[in-house]
Amino acid sequence: ADYWILWNGSSTSITTFVSPQPVEATDNAFWDQFWADTATSVQDVFALVPAAEIRAVREESPSNLATLCYKAVEKLVQGAESGCHTEKERQIVLNCCRLLTRILPYIFEDPDWRGFFWSTVPGAGRGGGDEDDENARPLAESLLLAVTDLLFCPDFTVQSHRRSTVDTAEDIHSIDSCEYIWEAGVGFAHSPQPNYIHDLNRTELLKLLLTCFSEAMYLPPSSDSSNANPWVQFFCSTENRHALPLFTSLLNVICAYDPVGYGIPYNHLLFSDYREPLVEEAAQVLIVTLDYDSSTSSSPTVDGTTTGTAMDDVDPPGPDNLFVNYLSRIHREEDFQFILKGVARLLSNPLVQTYLPNSAKKIQFHQELLVLFWKLCDFNKKFLFFVLKSSDVLDILVPILYFLNDARADQSRVGLMHIGVFILLLLSGERNFGVRLNKPYSVRVPMDIPVFTGTHADLLIIVFHKIITSGHQRLQPLFDCLLTIIVNVSPYLKSLSMVAANKLLHLLEAFSTTWFLFSAVQNHHLVFFLLEVFNNIIQYQFDGNSNLVYAVIRKRNVFHQLANLPTDSQSIQKGLQRKRKTPEAISRTNSQDGVSMEGSRPAAPAEPGTLKTSLVATPGIDKLTEKSQVSEDGTMRSLEPEASQLSPEGNLPAALSDGVRPDTDEASHSRRDQRRLSSASSSGQWTATPDWVMSWKSKLPLQTIMRLLQVLVPQVEKICIDKGLTDESEILKFLQHGTLVGLLPVPHPILIRKYQANSGTAMWFRTYMWGVIYLRNVDPPIWYDTDVKLFEIQRV
């Protein structure tokens, strides 16, 4: 089979490697012809080197595969040593790069080969005799060091600082790569001339790096954080002398990128954009290097709970991963501004598309950007506080709500839904986020939601309502998170619109039907959350919220029904018989949806045949968050988890008080839901009992609302009778001027559920991130059809 006739059509075909005949590492004539200088592309290499042939060499002539890998790495090392001054050397380096990118996944998929790159090369590989002790390094380390050197190689991947003649060319070992950072931004003020050849070469080298790191895809998910990725570990260690300039280059190239094309709309149609593939590759490499479980770290630098003061202190040291360390130590305001503006500009790009079609190049890497933004907020608390310090946070919020709304019906985008919600959960743990939401919403991004006039808080509530009532059923595990976010911001919401107030009451109505409450062990938590929202607003923001108070009065029967919820067996059975098809079919009647915004398209389900990757289940809300109490002065105090999981104040009971929450590495949500419903009783099938209903009904926090109804309903009824009113505006005017001072129970302390880092979410992020990278790399399809273990590839 002559498939592998080399890219120049010469008789040196890679089929040679399949033969039992050993290929000698010392056969210089063979190798010189093999690496012959021919212009090819990575796509050609993928076409010319079929999977079956690689596997055949692996199974039948393992020593030849070993020699091939060794020689390819050797060529990269030589290129890095020499500085690649000639076109021929550059071509050889690129061809080695492409070949290794093609072959590595087949080495990773076979457990027997996985250690190969971490072994030192056997005698066969030491033919020349002119190598120094570098040979003692494992092949993987030599490969990674060569690639990092090549990423700062003058005239190959960076602009030379000298007038170019071969004799005066810079010595690659003496240059300070910090002077060659690829783009201005964090820690670097000079923006080099764009050079598309350098961009293309960087992109190929980064693709190889990403392929090296992808060994993680071939190991099944495990919550054991000790099995760190050895490639990433070495690459991000002090062994990599370019770690700082490379980290900075990746971050700056991403955040400085403007897909509009030099800021002029439609300009991208005139100029081919060589930057975008580099930016995508940079984003993917950067988030993989930042794959770090901060819940196991003892370092306050990235600890999920401490405040940001440890950031600049030299002591204690940050994590061994230098990329995480550098990220957590960024602290200059102008650097934060540059990063935030860049990420917001790129996240908003698909929205700009909707109201100025084709004005800008539409980017596709928003999922990688969301992971990067998550890492920034999780590892650098100063950045998080900076984001929340001004209303710039809304430039992140609006695109996230747009993505959530757009993806809600598409099961292939469940991962995108989760990361969007996780980011909002993280932000909602800070008081400032709730305060910022009061800014009026005026950007008119066409979204498939009812038209409303109001604030960003209204937008958030309306989108969340849409997700819950018309999202894909696989989003049900997110309901807890969505409502937790609303609870966290509720004490700060100054005035909800009528549309948003009605949405909240519609959710309460849907979640408090008897069939929903009695049909699953955790459904009543959603009612507790919503009551907490109403209590927070009534106790802390009564004055501006006449719309919500009016909606509560109009729907008062829902609260009375909850207070009088039957607890006897017969009523429980009757309630369950009323159960409609499934809880997802939450009625949309009386949710008064009204007209959707002009120019919007309804959220579409996935196209049949769309590929998606499976995700591990996410931890329950009790594991995802820890409760903090807000004191009078606004500071937060972490609450110890109560011994009794059902707290007397009617705060959210833990997701499963009897400890049956399944492990985080369950393959799918549906299996988790079945387990949740079925494992609570010895008979195997969980059923609601009178005792169980009583146990939480007695804790429903209804006192505040009942008192409000007791005081206001007679007054509103009197106005209606006296004035013969059917007009809402008069009643609203009355409620605006009313007060309940001294009439309500003593305000409860505000409880915030703050996100806390845990190994369950770290594992979720790892599978999500690699799933995105797998699906996004289709040209060439680096991992397609290899035996990936981290997730399953499924067709919709």
Short mmCIF file of C-alpha atoms in Angstrom, two decimals, residues 18-269:
data_model
loop_
_atom_site.label_atom_id
_atom_site.label_comp_id
_atom_site.label_asym_id
_atom_site.label_seq_id
_atom_site.Cartn_x
_atom_site.Cartn_y
_atom_site.Cartn_z
CA VAL A 18 5.27 -0.98 8.19
CA SER A 19 7.76 -3.53 6.89
CA PRO A 20 9.36 -5.84 9.42
CA GLN A 21 12.67 -4.50 8.08
CA PRO A 22 14.02 -2.11 10.75
CA VAL A 23 14.54 1.47 9.60
CA GLU A 24 17.96 2.51 10.86
CA ALA A 25 18.17 5.79 12.76
CA THR A 26 21.69 6.17 11.32
CA ASP A 27 20.67 5.83 7.67
CA ASN A 28 21.25 9.50 6.86
CA ALA A 29 20.52 9.19 3.14
CA PHE A 30 17.10 7.74 3.92
CA TRP A 31 16.25 10.43 6.45
CA ASP A 32 17.49 13.34 4.35
CA GLN A 33 15.18 12.26 1.57
CA PHE A 34 12.40 11.54 4.03
CA TRP A 35 12.35 15.08 5.43
CA ALA A 36 12.86 16.46 1.92
CA ASP A 37 12.04 20.11 1.50
CA THR A 38 8.56 20.26 0.06
CA ALA A 39 5.78 22.70 0.72
CA THR A 40 2.86 20.80 2.20
CA SER A 41 0.09 21.59 4.65
CA VAL A 42 -1.03 19.83 7.77
CA GLN A 43 -4.19 18.81 5.86
CA ASP A 44 -2.00 17.01 3.28
CA VAL A 45 -0.21 15.08 5.97
CA PHE A 46 -3.54 13.94 7.42
CA ALA A 47 -4.71 12.83 3.98
CA LEU A 48 -1.45 11.03 3.15
CA VAL A 49 -1.08 9.29 6.49
CA PRO A 50 -4.24 7.24 7.15
CA ALA A 51 -5.14 5.99 10.62
CA ALA A 52 -5.01 2.34 9.55
CA GLU A 53 -1.38 2.72 8.46
CA ILE A 54 -0.32 4.36 11.72
CA ARG A 55 -1.96 1.57 13.70
CA ALA A 56 -0.32 -1.02 11.45
CA VAL A 57 3.15 0.41 12.12
CA ARG A 58 2.31 0.53 15.84
CA GLU A 59 1.21 -3.11 15.98
CA GLU A 60 3.54 -4.73 13.44
CA SER A 61 6.75 -2.67 13.49
CA PRO A 62 6.84 -0.94 16.87
CA SER A 63 10.57 -0.27 16.68
CA ASN A 64 10.09 1.59 13.40
CA LEU A 65 7.37 3.79 14.97
CA ALA A 66 9.73 4.50 17.88
CA THR A 67 12.50 5.46 15.45
CA LEU A 68 10.16 7.71 13.46
CA CYS A 69 9.05 9.58 16.61
CA TYR A 70 12.62 9.86 17.82
CA LYS A 71 13.89 11.20 14.47
CA ALA A 72 11.04 13.72 14.25
CA VAL A 73 11.82 15.04 17.74
CA GLU A 74 15.53 15.07 16.87
CA LYS A 75 14.83 17.28 13.84
CA LEU A 76 12.79 19.70 15.98
CA VAL A 77 15.61 19.85 18.53
CA GLN A 78 18.14 20.52 15.74
CA GLY A 79 15.89 23.24 14.29
CA ALA A 80 15.62 24.87 17.71
CA GLU A 81 19.43 24.62 18.18
CA SER A 82 20.27 26.13 14.81
CA GLY A 83 17.58 28.84 14.84
CA CYS A 84 16.04 27.69 11.52
CA HIS A 85 17.80 30.23 9.34
CA THR A 86 17.09 28.58 5.99
CA GLU A 87 13.80 27.97 4.25
CA LYS A 88 14.72 24.28 4.05
CA GLU A 89 15.19 23.97 7.81
CA ARG A 90 11.87 25.71 8.44
CA GLN A 91 10.09 23.36 6.06
CA ILE A 92 11.60 20.33 7.79
CA VAL A 93 10.54 21.67 11.22
CA LEU A 94 6.98 22.23 9.98
CA ASN A 95 6.80 18.75 8.42
CA CYS A 96 8.02 17.14 11.68
CA CYS A 97 5.42 19.17 13.51
CA ARG A 98 2.63 17.99 11.21
CA LEU A 99 3.75 14.37 11.34
CA LEU A 100 3.89 14.33 15.15
CA THR A 101 0.48 16.03 15.34
CA ARG A 102 -0.84 13.21 13.16
CA ILE A 103 0.82 10.35 15.05
CA LEU A 104 0.63 11.33 18.74
CA PRO A 105 -3.09 10.52 19.27
CA TYR A 106 -2.41 6.93 18.12
CA ILE A 107 0.38 6.66 20.67
CA PHE A 108 -1.88 7.96 23.44
CA GLU A 109 -4.77 5.63 22.61
CA ASP A 110 -2.63 2.54 23.29
CA PRO A 111 -1.86 2.12 27.01
CA ASP A 112 1.32 0.20 26.18
CA TRP A 113 2.70 3.15 24.24
CA ARG A 114 1.61 5.89 26.61
CA GLY A 115 4.87 5.89 28.54
CA PHE A 116 7.00 5.89 25.37
CA PHE A 117 7.63 9.63 25.22
CA TRP A 118 8.55 9.63 28.90
CA SER A 119 11.32 7.09 28.45
CA THR A 120 14.81 8.02 27.40
CA VAL A 121 15.67 6.88 23.91
CA PRO A 122 17.23 3.41 23.58
CA GLY A 123 20.67 3.01 21.98
CA ALA A 124 19.25 2.86 18.46
CA GLY A 125 18.52 6.52 18.59
CA ARG A 126 22.01 7.71 19.38
CA GLY A 127 23.58 7.19 15.99
CA GLY A 128 25.33 10.48 15.37
CA GLY A 129 27.47 10.39 18.48
CA ASP A 130 27.65 14.19 18.34
CA GLU A 131 24.74 14.80 20.73
CA ASP A 132 25.45 16.03 24.24
CA ASP A 133 23.88 14.87 27.49
CA GLU A 134 20.51 16.23 26.41
CA ASN A 135 19.87 12.60 25.52
CA ALA A 136 19.26 11.79 29.12
CA ARG A 137 16.00 13.72 28.87
CA PRO A 138 12.78 11.86 28.19
CA LEU A 139 11.65 12.38 24.60
CA ALA A 140 8.57 14.34 25.78
CA GLU A 141 10.74 16.92 27.55
CA SER A 142 13.05 17.37 24.54
CA LEU A 143 10.00 17.80 22.32
CA LEU A 144 8.33 20.39 24.56
CA LEU A 145 11.53 22.40 25.07
CA ALA A 146 12.25 22.40 21.32
CA VAL A 147 8.72 23.63 20.53
CA THR A 148 8.94 26.45 23.10
CA ASP A 149 12.32 27.54 21.68
CA LEU A 150 10.86 27.48 18.18
CA LEU A 151 7.95 29.69 19.29
CA PHE A 152 10.49 32.49 19.88
CA CYS A 153 12.67 31.87 16.84
CA PRO A 154 13.59 35.11 15.00
CA ASP A 155 12.37 35.24 11.38
CA PHE A 156 10.41 32.01 11.90
CA THR A 157 7.85 32.84 14.60
CA VAL A 158 8.95 36.31 15.78
CA GLN A 159 10.26 39.45 14.12
CA SER A 160 14.05 39.56 14.12
CA HIS A 161 15.48 42.57 15.95
CA ARG A 162 18.52 42.71 13.65
CA ARG A 163 19.03 43.63 10.01
CA SER A 164 18.81 40.20 8.54
CA THR A 165 21.85 38.53 7.09
CA VAL A 166 22.66 34.98 7.98
CA ASP A 167 25.99 35.80 9.65
CA THR A 168 24.56 38.28 12.15
CA ALA A 169 21.38 36.32 12.87
CA GLU A 170 20.55 36.19 16.58
CA ASP A 171 21.62 33.16 18.54
CA ILE A 172 18.42 31.56 19.70
CA HIS A 173 20.02 30.68 23.05
CA SER A 174 21.17 34.16 23.92
CA ILE A 175 17.98 36.04 23.09
CA ASP A 176 15.71 37.17 25.90
CA SER A 177 12.34 35.91 24.74
CA CYS A 178 10.58 38.48 26.97
CA GLU A 179 11.58 41.04 24.34
CA TYR A 180 9.82 38.99 21.68
CA ILE A 181 6.34 38.72 23.22
CA TRP A 182 3.87 38.36 20.35
CA GLU A 183 1.48 41.18 21.17
CA ALA A 184 1.17 44.27 23.36
CA GLY A 185 -0.97 44.00 26.48
CA VAL A 186 -0.22 42.53 29.90
CA GLY A 187 3.39 43.31 30.81
CA PHE A 188 4.40 44.34 27.28
CA ALA A 189 3.87 47.67 25.56
CA HIS A 190 5.17 47.09 22.04
CA SER A 191 2.89 45.72 19.33
CA PRO A 192 5.03 44.00 16.65
CA GLN A 193 4.23 44.41 12.93
CA PRO A 194 1.66 41.76 11.96
CA ASN A 195 3.34 39.01 9.96
CA TYR A 196 1.03 36.34 8.65
CA ILE A 197 3.83 33.81 7.97
CA HIS A 198 4.84 34.03 11.64
CA ASP A 199 1.20 33.63 12.65
CA LEU A 200 0.84 30.49 10.51
CA ASN A 201 4.05 28.97 11.92
CA ARG A 202 3.02 29.73 15.50
CA THR A 203 -0.37 28.15 14.82
CA GLU A 204 1.23 24.89 13.62
CA LEU A 205 3.55 24.72 16.63
CA LEU A 206 0.67 25.42 19.05
CA LYS A 207 -1.39 22.70 17.34
CA LEU A 208 1.42 20.26 18.11
CA LEU A 209 1.52 21.46 21.75
CA LEU A 210 -2.21 20.97 22.09
CA THR A 211 -1.85 17.46 20.64
CA CYS A 212 0.89 16.69 23.20
CA PHE A 213 -1.38 17.86 26.00
CA SER A 214 -4.30 15.79 24.68
CA GLU A 215 -3.09 12.63 26.40
CA ALA A 216 -5.74 13.65 28.98
CA MET A 217 -8.44 12.65 26.47
CA TYR A 218 -7.33 9.02 26.57
CA LEU A 219 -7.81 8.55 30.32
CA PRO A 220 -11.27 7.96 31.81
CA PRO A 221 -12.66 10.74 34.03
CA SER A 222 -11.49 10.48 37.61
CA SER A 223 -11.94 12.89 40.48
CA ASP A 224 -8.44 12.03 41.68
CA SER A 225 -6.52 15.23 41.07
CA SER A 226 -3.19 13.55 41.72
CA ASN A 227 -3.01 12.24 38.17
CA ALA A 228 -1.96 15.57 36.70
CA ASN A 229 -1.18 15.72 32.98
CA PRO A 230 2.62 15.14 32.79
CA TRP A 231 2.93 17.12 29.54
CA VAL A 232 1.22 20.19 30.98
CA GLN A 233 3.07 19.77 34.26
CA PHE A 234 6.49 19.87 32.61
CA PHE A 235 5.52 22.60 30.14
CA CYS A 236 4.31 24.89 32.95
CA SER A 237 7.31 24.25 35.20
CA THR A 238 10.50 26.24 35.70
CA GLU A 239 12.15 23.88 33.20
CA ASN A 240 10.46 25.93 30.47
CA ARG A 241 12.58 29.07 30.24
CA HIS A 242 9.96 30.70 28.00
CA ALA A 243 7.04 30.11 30.37
CA LEU A 244 6.46 33.80 31.19
CA PRO A 245 6.76 35.27 27.66
CA LEU A 246 4.69 32.41 26.29
CA PHE A 247 1.93 32.84 28.86
CA THR A 248 1.91 36.58 28.14
CA SER A 249 1.95 36.06 24.36
CA LEU A 250 -1.02 33.70 24.46
CA LEU A 251 -3.05 35.94 26.76
CA ASN A 252 -2.25 39.14 24.81
CA VAL A 253 -2.89 37.63 21.38
CA ILE A 254 -6.37 36.57 22.56
CA CYS A 255 -7.31 39.77 24.35
CA ALA A 256 -5.99 42.13 21.67
CA TYR A 257 -7.79 40.38 18.81
CA ASP A 258 -10.46 42.42 17.03
CA PRO A 259 -12.47 40.34 14.55
CA VAL A 260 -14.06 43.47 13.08
CA GLY A 261 -10.84 43.99 11.12
CA TYR A 262 -8.88 47.01 12.37
CA GLY A 263 -12.07 48.35 13.92
CA ILE A 264 -13.79 49.11 10.60
CA PRO A 265 -17.06 47.25 9.97
CA TYR A 266 -17.05 44.95 6.91
CA ASN A 267 -13.26 45.32 6.64
CA HIS A 268 -12.75 41.60 7.21
CA LEU A 269 -14.31 40.97 3.80
#
